[in-house]
Short mmCIF file of C-alpha atoms and ligand atoms in Angstrom, two decimals:
data_model
loop_
_atom_site.label_atom_id
_atom_site.label_comp_id
_atom_site.label_asym_id
_atom_site.label_seq_id
_atom_site.Cartn_x
_atom_site.Cartn_y
_atom_site.Cartn_z
CA MET K 227 11.39 25.76 25.54
CA ALA K 228 11.72 23.50 22.51
CA LYS K 229 9.29 24.43 19.74
CA ALA K 230 6.85 21.89 18.30
CA ASN K 231 6.63 21.18 14.57
CA GLU K 232 3.57 23.30 13.82
CA ASN K 233 2.94 21.28 10.67
CA PHE K 234 1.39 18.62 12.89
CA ASN K 235 -1.53 21.04 13.31
CA ARG K 236 -2.31 20.42 9.63
CA LEU K 237 -3.05 16.73 10.37
CA LYS K 238 -6.22 15.12 11.59
CA GLU K 239 -6.16 14.54 15.35
CA SER K 240 -5.50 10.81 15.00
CA TYR K 241 -4.31 8.37 12.28
CA LEU K 242 -7.31 6.71 10.57
CA PHE K 243 -6.66 3.13 11.69
CA ILE K 244 -5.92 4.16 15.27
CA GLU K 245 -9.22 6.06 15.38
CA ILE K 246 -11.05 2.95 14.13
CA SER K 247 -9.32 0.61 16.53
CA GLU K 248 -10.30 2.91 19.41
CA LYS K 249 -13.95 2.77 18.28
CA ILE K 250 -13.75 -1.02 18.10
CA GLY K 251 -12.16 -1.19 21.56
CA GLU K 252 -15.03 0.81 22.99
CA PHE K 253 -17.64 -1.40 21.28
CA VAL K 254 -15.98 -4.59 22.56
CA LYS K 255 -15.84 -3.19 26.08
CA ASN K 256 -19.56 -2.36 26.04
CA ASN K 257 -20.66 -5.53 24.18
CA PRO K 258 -18.59 -8.41 25.58
CA GLY K 259 -20.74 -11.22 24.13
CA LYS K 260 -20.60 -10.01 20.51
CA PRO K 261 -17.49 -11.19 18.63
CA LEU K 262 -16.52 -8.97 15.73
CA ILE K 263 -15.54 -9.87 12.17
CA LYS K 264 -12.74 -7.48 11.25
CA MET K 265 -12.58 -6.40 7.63
CA GLY K 266 -11.23 -2.93 8.33
CA ILE K 267 -7.46 -2.51 8.37
CA GLY K 268 -5.66 -4.45 5.64
CA ASP K 269 -3.98 -6.90 7.96
CA VAL K 270 -3.46 -10.48 6.83
CA THR K 271 -4.63 -13.62 8.64
CA ARG K 272 -2.90 -16.52 6.81
CA PRO K 273 0.38 -17.79 8.30
CA LEU K 274 3.77 -17.35 6.64
CA ALA K 275 4.56 -19.87 3.90
CA PRO K 276 6.46 -22.97 5.17
CA VAL K 277 9.48 -22.22 2.97
CA VAL K 278 9.68 -18.73 4.50
CA VAL K 279 9.50 -20.05 8.08
CA GLU K 280 12.23 -22.59 7.30
CA ALA K 281 14.53 -19.88 5.89
CA MET K 282 13.93 -17.68 8.94
CA LYS K 283 14.66 -20.55 11.34
CA ASN K 284 17.87 -21.49 9.52
CA ALA K 285 19.03 -17.88 9.56
CA ALA K 286 18.27 -17.61 13.29
CA GLU K 287 20.42 -20.73 13.83
CA GLU K 288 23.25 -19.09 11.86
CA MET K 289 23.01 -16.06 14.13
CA GLY K 290 23.61 -18.32 17.14
CA VAL K 291 26.94 -19.64 15.88
CA ALA K 292 30.13 -17.53 16.05
CA GLU K 293 31.28 -18.49 12.52
CA THR K 294 28.02 -17.46 10.85
CA PHE K 295 26.87 -14.70 13.20
CA ARG K 296 26.25 -11.32 11.50
CA GLY K 297 26.15 -7.79 12.87
CA TYR K 298 25.33 -4.77 10.70
CA GLU K 299 24.75 -5.32 7.01
CA ASP K 300 27.49 -3.09 5.65
CA THR K 301 26.20 -1.83 2.28
CA GLY K 302 23.25 -0.05 3.93
CA ARG K 303 21.06 -1.24 1.05
CA GLY K 304 20.10 -4.73 2.20
CA TYR K 305 21.86 -8.03 1.50
CA LEU K 306 22.84 -8.66 -2.10
CA PHE K 307 21.17 -12.10 -2.02
CA LEU K 308 17.80 -10.41 -1.45
CA ARG K 309 18.35 -7.55 -3.89
CA GLU K 310 19.29 -10.12 -6.55
CA ALA K 311 16.13 -12.11 -5.77
CA VAL K 312 14.00 -8.96 -6.17
CA ALA K 313 15.78 -8.10 -9.44
CA GLY K 314 14.95 -11.63 -10.63
CA TYR K 315 11.28 -11.07 -9.78
CA TYR K 316 11.27 -7.92 -11.96
CA SER K 317 13.09 -9.76 -14.71
CA ALA K 318 10.28 -12.35 -14.82
CA MET K 319 7.91 -9.39 -15.52
CA GLY K 320 10.16 -8.32 -18.40
CA VAL K 321 11.65 -5.38 -16.46
CA THR K 322 15.39 -4.89 -16.03
CA ILE K 323 16.31 -3.52 -12.60
CA GLU K 324 19.87 -3.76 -11.28
CA PRO K 325 20.33 -5.03 -7.71
CA ASP K 326 22.09 -1.72 -6.94
CA GLU K 327 18.88 0.15 -7.75
CA ILE K 328 16.99 -1.75 -5.03
CA LEU K 329 17.01 -0.81 -1.34
CA ILE K 330 15.55 -3.16 1.24
CA SER K 331 13.34 -1.66 3.93
CA ASP K 332 10.88 -2.61 6.64
CA GLY K 333 7.88 -1.99 4.40
CA ALA K 334 6.08 0.32 2.00
CA LYS K 335 4.51 2.55 4.64
CA SER K 336 7.87 3.70 6.04
CA ASP K 337 9.38 4.26 2.62
CA CYS K 338 6.35 6.13 1.25
CA GLY K 339 6.60 8.43 4.27
CA ASN K 340 10.38 8.69 4.53
CA LEU K 341 11.03 9.36 0.85
CA SER K 342 9.76 12.89 1.44
CA ASP K 343 13.15 13.56 3.14
CA ILE K 344 14.93 13.62 -0.24
CA PHE K 345 12.68 16.33 -1.70
CA SER K 346 12.86 20.05 -1.05
CA ASP K 347 10.05 21.47 1.08
CA ASP K 348 8.92 23.83 -1.68
CA ASN K 349 7.82 21.02 -4.00
CA VAL K 350 4.11 20.76 -4.69
CA VAL K 351 2.80 17.26 -4.00
CA LEU K 352 -0.14 15.73 -5.83
CA VAL K 353 -2.23 12.91 -4.41
CA THR K 354 -5.43 11.41 -5.71
CA ASP K 355 -8.43 11.69 -3.39
CA PRO K 356 -9.34 9.23 -1.82
CA VAL K 357 -5.78 8.58 -0.71
CA TYR K 358 -3.81 6.23 1.55
CA PRO K 359 -3.28 8.76 4.40
CA VAL K 360 0.50 8.25 4.66
CA TYR K 361 1.30 10.13 1.39
CA ASN K 362 -0.67 13.15 2.47
CA ASP K 363 0.25 13.20 6.17
CA ALA K 364 4.00 12.69 5.62
CA ASN K 365 4.14 15.67 3.27
CA LEU K 366 2.00 17.86 5.52
CA MET K 367 4.40 17.08 8.38
CA GLY K 368 7.25 18.20 6.10
CA GLY K 369 5.47 21.52 5.44
CA ARG K 370 4.77 20.88 1.75
CA GLN K 371 1.77 22.02 -0.22
CA VAL K 372 -0.46 19.08 -1.14
CA VAL K 373 -2.97 19.29 -4.00
CA PHE K 374 -5.73 16.76 -4.60
CA LEU K 375 -6.92 15.22 -7.84
CA ASN K 376 -10.47 13.88 -7.76
CA SER K 377 -10.78 10.15 -8.09
CA ASN K 378 -14.44 9.24 -8.19
CA ILE K 379 -17.10 7.10 -9.80
CA GLU K 380 -16.99 9.28 -12.97
CA ASN K 381 -13.40 8.22 -13.66
CA SER K 382 -13.90 4.76 -12.09
CA PHE K 383 -11.61 5.86 -9.21
CA ALA K 384 -8.65 5.82 -11.62
CA ALA K 385 -7.85 9.52 -12.04
CA THR K 386 -5.45 10.50 -14.83
CA PRO K 387 -3.44 13.74 -14.97
CA ASP K 388 -5.13 17.07 -15.19
CA GLU K 389 -2.75 19.40 -17.06
CA SER K 390 -4.07 22.41 -15.15
CA LEU K 391 -2.89 20.88 -11.86
CA LYS K 392 0.88 21.34 -11.63
CA ALA K 393 2.89 19.19 -9.26
CA ASP K 394 6.51 18.20 -8.67
CA ILE K 395 5.91 14.96 -6.78
CA ILE K 396 3.02 12.62 -7.49
CA TYR K 397 1.95 9.69 -5.35
CA ILE K 398 0.15 6.90 -7.19
CA CYS K 399 -1.01 3.59 -5.81
CA SER K 400 -2.12 0.83 -8.17
CA PRO K 401 -3.99 -1.38 -7.47
CA ASN K 402 -5.29 1.45 -5.39
CA ASN K 403 -5.69 1.62 -1.67
CA PRO K 404 -8.53 2.21 -0.77
CA THR K 405 -10.56 1.87 -4.00
CA GLY K 406 -9.09 -1.33 -5.45
CA ALA K 407 -9.04 0.24 -8.92
CA ALA K 408 -5.99 -0.70 -11.03
CA TYR K 409 -4.49 1.48 -13.76
CA THR K 410 -4.31 0.16 -17.30
CA THR K 411 -1.07 0.52 -19.27
CA GLU K 412 -2.61 3.41 -21.20
CA GLN K 413 -3.62 5.28 -18.02
CA LEU K 414 -0.25 4.72 -16.38
CA LYS K 415 1.49 5.95 -19.52
CA LYS K 416 -0.42 9.24 -19.16
CA TRP K 417 1.11 9.66 -15.70
CA VAL K 418 4.61 8.84 -16.92
CA ASP K 419 4.22 11.25 -19.87
CA TYR K 420 2.95 13.96 -17.49
CA ALA K 421 5.89 13.44 -15.12
CA LEU K 422 8.46 13.52 -17.94
CA LYS K 423 6.92 16.64 -19.46
CA ASN K 424 6.74 18.50 -16.12
CA ASN K 425 10.02 17.20 -14.64
CA ALA K 426 8.01 15.65 -11.84
CA VAL K 427 8.77 12.50 -9.85
CA ILE K 428 6.21 9.73 -9.34
CA VAL K 429 6.32 7.75 -6.11
CA TYR K 430 4.57 4.57 -7.21
CA ASP K 431 3.18 2.36 -4.46
CA ALA K 432 2.95 -1.17 -5.85
CA ALA K 433 2.21 -2.88 -2.51
CA TYR K 434 -0.79 -4.71 -4.00
CA GLU K 435 0.70 -5.69 -7.40
CA ALA K 436 0.62 -9.41 -6.57
CA PHE K 437 -3.19 -9.27 -6.49
CA ILE K 438 -3.50 -8.33 -10.16
CA GLN K 439 -5.25 -11.11 -12.04
CA ASP K 440 -5.67 -9.48 -15.47
CA ASP K 441 -2.51 -10.27 -17.43
CA GLU K 442 -2.76 -7.10 -19.50
CA LEU K 443 -2.60 -4.77 -16.46
CA PRO K 444 0.85 -3.42 -15.50
CA ARG K 445 2.28 -4.67 -12.20
CA SER K 446 5.22 -2.30 -12.17
CA ILE K 447 5.49 1.29 -13.39
CA TYR K 448 8.73 0.27 -15.11
CA GLN K 449 6.63 -1.66 -17.62
CA ILE K 450 5.97 1.82 -19.06
CA ASP K 451 8.73 3.31 -21.24
CA GLY K 452 10.46 6.29 -19.69
CA ALA K 453 9.40 5.49 -16.09
CA GLU K 454 13.04 4.78 -15.18
CA LYS K 455 13.69 8.52 -15.59
CA CYS K 456 10.80 9.74 -13.45
CA ALA K 457 9.55 7.07 -11.02
CA ILE K 458 10.46 5.50 -7.71
CA GLU K 459 8.63 2.24 -7.00
CA VAL K 460 7.83 1.14 -3.47
CA CYS K 461 6.80 -2.43 -2.75
CA SER K 462 6.25 -4.64 0.24
CA LEU K 463 5.92 -8.26 1.23
CA SER K 464 3.22 -7.42 3.81
CA LYS K 465 0.23 -8.34 1.66
CA THR K 466 2.08 -10.47 -0.89
CA ALA K 467 3.61 -12.89 1.61
CA GLY K 468 1.98 -12.17 4.96
CA PHE K 469 4.80 -9.96 6.29
CA THR K 470 2.63 -7.37 8.12
CA GLY K 471 4.15 -8.52 11.42
CA THR K 472 7.50 -9.66 9.99
CA ARG K 473 8.30 -6.39 8.14
CA CYS K 474 10.18 -6.34 4.86
CA GLY K 475 9.79 -4.33 1.68
CA TYR K 476 11.89 -2.84 -1.10
CA THR K 477 12.12 0.39 -3.01
CA VAL K 478 13.49 0.78 -6.52
CA VAL K 479 15.29 4.05 -7.17
CA PRO K 480 16.61 3.95 -10.74
CA GLU K 481 20.11 5.20 -11.51
CA LEU K 482 18.68 7.50 -14.21
CA LEU K 483 16.31 9.43 -11.93
CA GLU K 484 17.69 12.92 -11.43
CA LEU K 485 16.71 15.74 -9.09
CA GLU K 486 17.59 19.39 -9.45
CA LEU K 487 19.54 21.45 -6.95
CA LYS K 488 18.91 25.21 -6.41
CA ASP K 489 22.09 26.14 -8.33
CA GLY K 490 20.76 24.33 -11.40
CA THR K 491 23.08 21.31 -11.08
CA LYS K 492 21.72 17.80 -10.76
CA THR K 493 22.01 14.94 -8.36
CA THR K 494 20.38 11.52 -8.35
CA ALA K 495 17.44 10.43 -6.21
CA GLN K 496 19.30 7.19 -5.54
CA LYS K 497 22.29 8.99 -4.06
CA LEU K 498 20.06 10.98 -1.71
CA TRP K 499 17.89 8.01 -0.73
CA ARG K 500 20.97 5.89 0.06
CA ARG K 501 22.36 8.75 2.12
CA ARG K 502 19.04 9.16 3.94
CA GLN K 503 18.70 5.47 4.69
CA SER K 504 22.28 5.00 5.85
CA THR K 505 21.81 7.91 8.27
CA LYS K 506 18.41 7.08 9.71
CA PHE K 507 17.94 3.32 9.22
CA ASN K 508 20.06 0.33 10.18
CA GLY K 509 18.36 -2.17 7.95
CA VAL K 510 16.14 -5.23 8.21
CA SER K 511 17.33 -8.15 10.33
CA TYR K 512 19.27 -10.97 8.66
CA PRO K 513 16.66 -13.71 9.43
CA VAL K 514 13.90 -11.55 7.93
CA GLN K 515 15.94 -10.84 4.79
CA ARG K 516 16.56 -14.59 4.40
CA ALA K 517 12.82 -15.17 4.86
CA ALA K 518 12.10 -12.55 2.20
CA GLN K 519 14.60 -14.19 -0.17
CA ALA K 520 12.65 -17.45 0.22
CA VAL K 521 9.47 -15.68 -0.99
CA PHE K 522 11.13 -15.19 -4.38
CA SER K 523 12.30 -18.83 -4.73
CA GLU K 524 10.31 -21.10 -7.04
CA GLU K 525 8.72 -22.94 -4.12
CA GLY K 526 8.17 -19.66 -2.23
CA GLN K 527 6.30 -18.17 -5.19
CA LYS K 528 4.11 -21.26 -5.42
CA GLN K 529 3.27 -21.11 -1.72
CA VAL K 530 2.56 -17.38 -1.57
CA ARG K 531 0.46 -17.60 -4.74
CA ASP K 532 -1.75 -20.15 -2.93
CA THR K 533 -2.30 -17.68 -0.08
CA ILE K 534 -3.04 -14.83 -2.49
CA ALA K 535 -5.57 -17.10 -4.26
CA TYR K 536 -7.22 -17.70 -0.87
CA TYR K 537 -7.69 -13.94 -0.36
CA GLN K 538 -8.80 -13.51 -3.97
CA ASN K 539 -11.49 -16.09 -3.29
CA ASN K 540 -12.60 -14.07 -0.24
CA ALA K 541 -12.82 -10.98 -2.46
CA LYS K 542 -15.01 -13.01 -4.82
CA ILE K 543 -17.32 -13.93 -1.93
CA ILE K 544 -17.71 -10.20 -1.20
CA THR K 545 -18.20 -9.07 -4.81
CA SER K 546 -20.66 -11.91 -5.58
CA THR K 547 -22.79 -10.72 -2.66
CA PHE K 548 -22.60 -7.14 -3.92
CA ASP K 549 -23.51 -8.25 -7.46
CA LYS K 550 -26.54 -10.06 -6.07
CA LEU K 551 -27.60 -6.99 -4.05
CA GLY K 552 -26.97 -4.59 -6.94
CA ILE K 553 -24.38 -2.59 -4.96
CA THR K 554 -22.03 -0.25 -6.87
CA TYR K 555 -18.38 -1.13 -6.15
CA THR K 556 -14.83 -1.12 -7.47
CA GLY K 557 -11.93 -3.48 -6.71
CA GLY K 558 -12.01 -7.07 -5.58
CA LYS K 559 -10.76 -8.57 -8.83
CA ASN K 560 -7.22 -7.14 -8.95
CA SER K 561 -7.09 -6.04 -5.36
CA PRO K 562 -7.75 -7.30 -1.85
CA TYR K 563 -9.98 -4.26 -1.26
CA VAL K 564 -13.63 -3.83 -2.23
CA TRP K 565 -14.86 -0.23 -2.25
CA PHE K 566 -18.58 0.31 -2.36
CA LYS K 567 -21.34 2.89 -2.14
CA CYS K 568 -23.13 3.10 1.20
CA PRO K 569 -26.88 2.46 1.05
CA GLY K 570 -29.23 5.37 0.32
CA THR K 571 -28.24 8.64 1.90
CA MET K 572 -26.37 7.07 4.79
CA SER K 573 -22.96 8.62 5.44
CA ASP K 574 -19.98 6.27 5.61
CA ARG K 575 -19.44 7.09 9.32
CA GLU K 576 -23.11 6.28 10.04
CA PHE K 577 -22.77 3.07 8.02
CA PHE K 578 -19.68 2.07 10.01
CA ASP K 579 -21.62 2.44 13.27
CA TYR K 580 -24.67 0.71 11.80
CA MET K 581 -22.70 -2.35 10.64
CA LEU K 582 -20.91 -2.57 13.96
CA LYS K 583 -24.16 -2.42 15.89
CA THR K 584 -26.33 -4.65 13.71
CA ILE K 585 -23.98 -7.30 12.30
CA GLN K 586 -20.69 -6.78 14.18
CA VAL K 587 -18.70 -6.45 10.96
CA VAL K 588 -15.93 -3.85 10.88
CA GLY K 589 -14.96 -1.99 7.72
CA THR K 590 -13.32 1.35 6.98
CA PRO K 591 -15.40 4.47 6.33
CA GLY K 592 -14.37 6.05 3.03
CA SER K 593 -14.20 9.64 4.29
CA GLY K 594 -11.15 8.62 6.34
CA PHE K 595 -9.31 8.55 2.98
CA GLY K 596 -10.51 11.97 1.79
CA LYS K 597 -13.54 13.93 0.67
CA ASN K 598 -14.27 11.71 -2.35
CA GLY K 599 -14.59 8.81 0.05
CA GLU K 600 -17.66 10.38 1.66
CA GLY K 601 -20.56 7.95 1.27
CA TRP K 602 -18.18 5.09 0.32
CA PHE K 603 -16.89 2.18 2.36
CA ARG K 604 -13.95 -0.28 2.21
CA LEU K 605 -13.91 -3.97 3.11
CA THR K 606 -10.80 -6.15 2.96
CA SER K 607 -10.55 -9.76 1.85
CA PHE K 608 -7.81 -10.51 4.40
CA ASN K 609 -9.99 -12.27 6.97
CA THR K 610 -10.53 -16.05 6.90
CA ALA K 611 -12.84 -17.64 4.31
CA GLU K 612 -15.20 -18.72 7.12
CA ASN K 613 -15.45 -15.21 8.57
CA THR K 614 -15.83 -13.61 5.14
CA THR K 615 -18.68 -15.98 4.29
CA GLU K 616 -20.34 -15.35 7.64
CA ALA K 617 -19.90 -11.56 7.28
CA MET K 618 -21.54 -11.60 3.85
CA LYS K 619 -24.42 -13.75 5.14
CA ARG K 620 -25.07 -11.16 7.86
CA PHE K 621 -24.55 -8.32 5.37
CA GLU K 622 -27.15 -9.73 2.99
CA LYS K 623 -29.67 -10.06 5.79
CA MET K 624 -28.91 -6.53 7.00
CA TYR K 625 -29.44 -5.23 3.47
CA GLU K 626 -33.10 -6.30 3.59
CA GLN K 627 -33.57 -3.07 5.60
CA PHE K 628 -32.50 -0.86 2.69
C1 MLT F 768 -4.71 -0.33 5.05
O1 MLT F 768 -5.56 -0.95 5.70
O2 MLT F 768 -4.97 0.62 4.34
C2 MLT F 768 -3.31 -0.78 5.14
O3 MLT F 768 -3.23 -2.04 5.62
C3 MLT F 768 -2.53 0.02 6.04
C4 MLT F 768 -1.08 -0.26 5.87
O4 MLT F 768 -0.66 -1.21 5.21
O5 MLT F 768 -0.33 0.52 6.42
#
């Protein structure tokens, strides 16, 4: 009989957001007259920008005509027009990335998980706790050792390297999912210095970079000197441009990033990642890549910035309520997530059930992201302005009990 991958026994029974959606399903079934306000999973609600829809429609038309029809994209990296558009986006941040260093994908989640294929199983992986479950789970599935660095209120949920904790691969997310905390240039430099000193690789998840409002905060790890020798950056249009259901992202694997082979010789991470992707992935569809290209056009940037501002305003509605109620929180300003302390001694799982029952607002219990999330809770700003306002009205009333 075929043998199962025993590493799956190291995982929790079910993926966090599936577990929550099952709980919601059960509540809805038992309480048909009580509509929910969902502020749990980070899924967007605003439609795609008009310029993006237009580009997708035009590309679909091209696919229906013999002369302009396209089959496989033959470089295996994504169309050059999109890679050039992404390189232009970096250039506007003052970062030089060559189109050949960019690989187009169907989103940050897949790449964060799949990148583990290019690393040997005996690498030690470091993640900060609380953590976006994909970094941890993907490496547990691969049989790797995962070590945790505490991210908590003492370090404002922005943990910096601990020299006593040795790791070969480090996953960092900034602005952070779930805590919303964003690294400063100085903090990020500590990570780059640590990686260079220890010959480690940083997998930097920048999926929320577009939400940064403070101009002095870095939006790319390549804004830090030396990062091109030690970091892979993963980014996505899911939250930036409403692509959660459309699927498109990109990963930057710099030419200079080397990995060691057992015999002491070196190879490049880019070579392995290209090889991995060309074997296991046939790329993102042409209409979606054209739609993604439109995001980076001048008009596209204007339109997606308007949508981001809409969500930022929702985050402000949440944080203003928390300020008024004296609740301890992080995030909201440079992130679509607001991470806050549950009232009194209530556990985050109890608080989840309590909110569902009393005000029909869904969030995400912090312990689903790790032990430092115990007693903490995450709300997203991705619902509509009307629902966010209504949720906060109910929340404020509920808080009279505490
Ligand atoms: C989240 O809610 O943490 C994210 O939306 C999940 C994801 O993007 O995969």
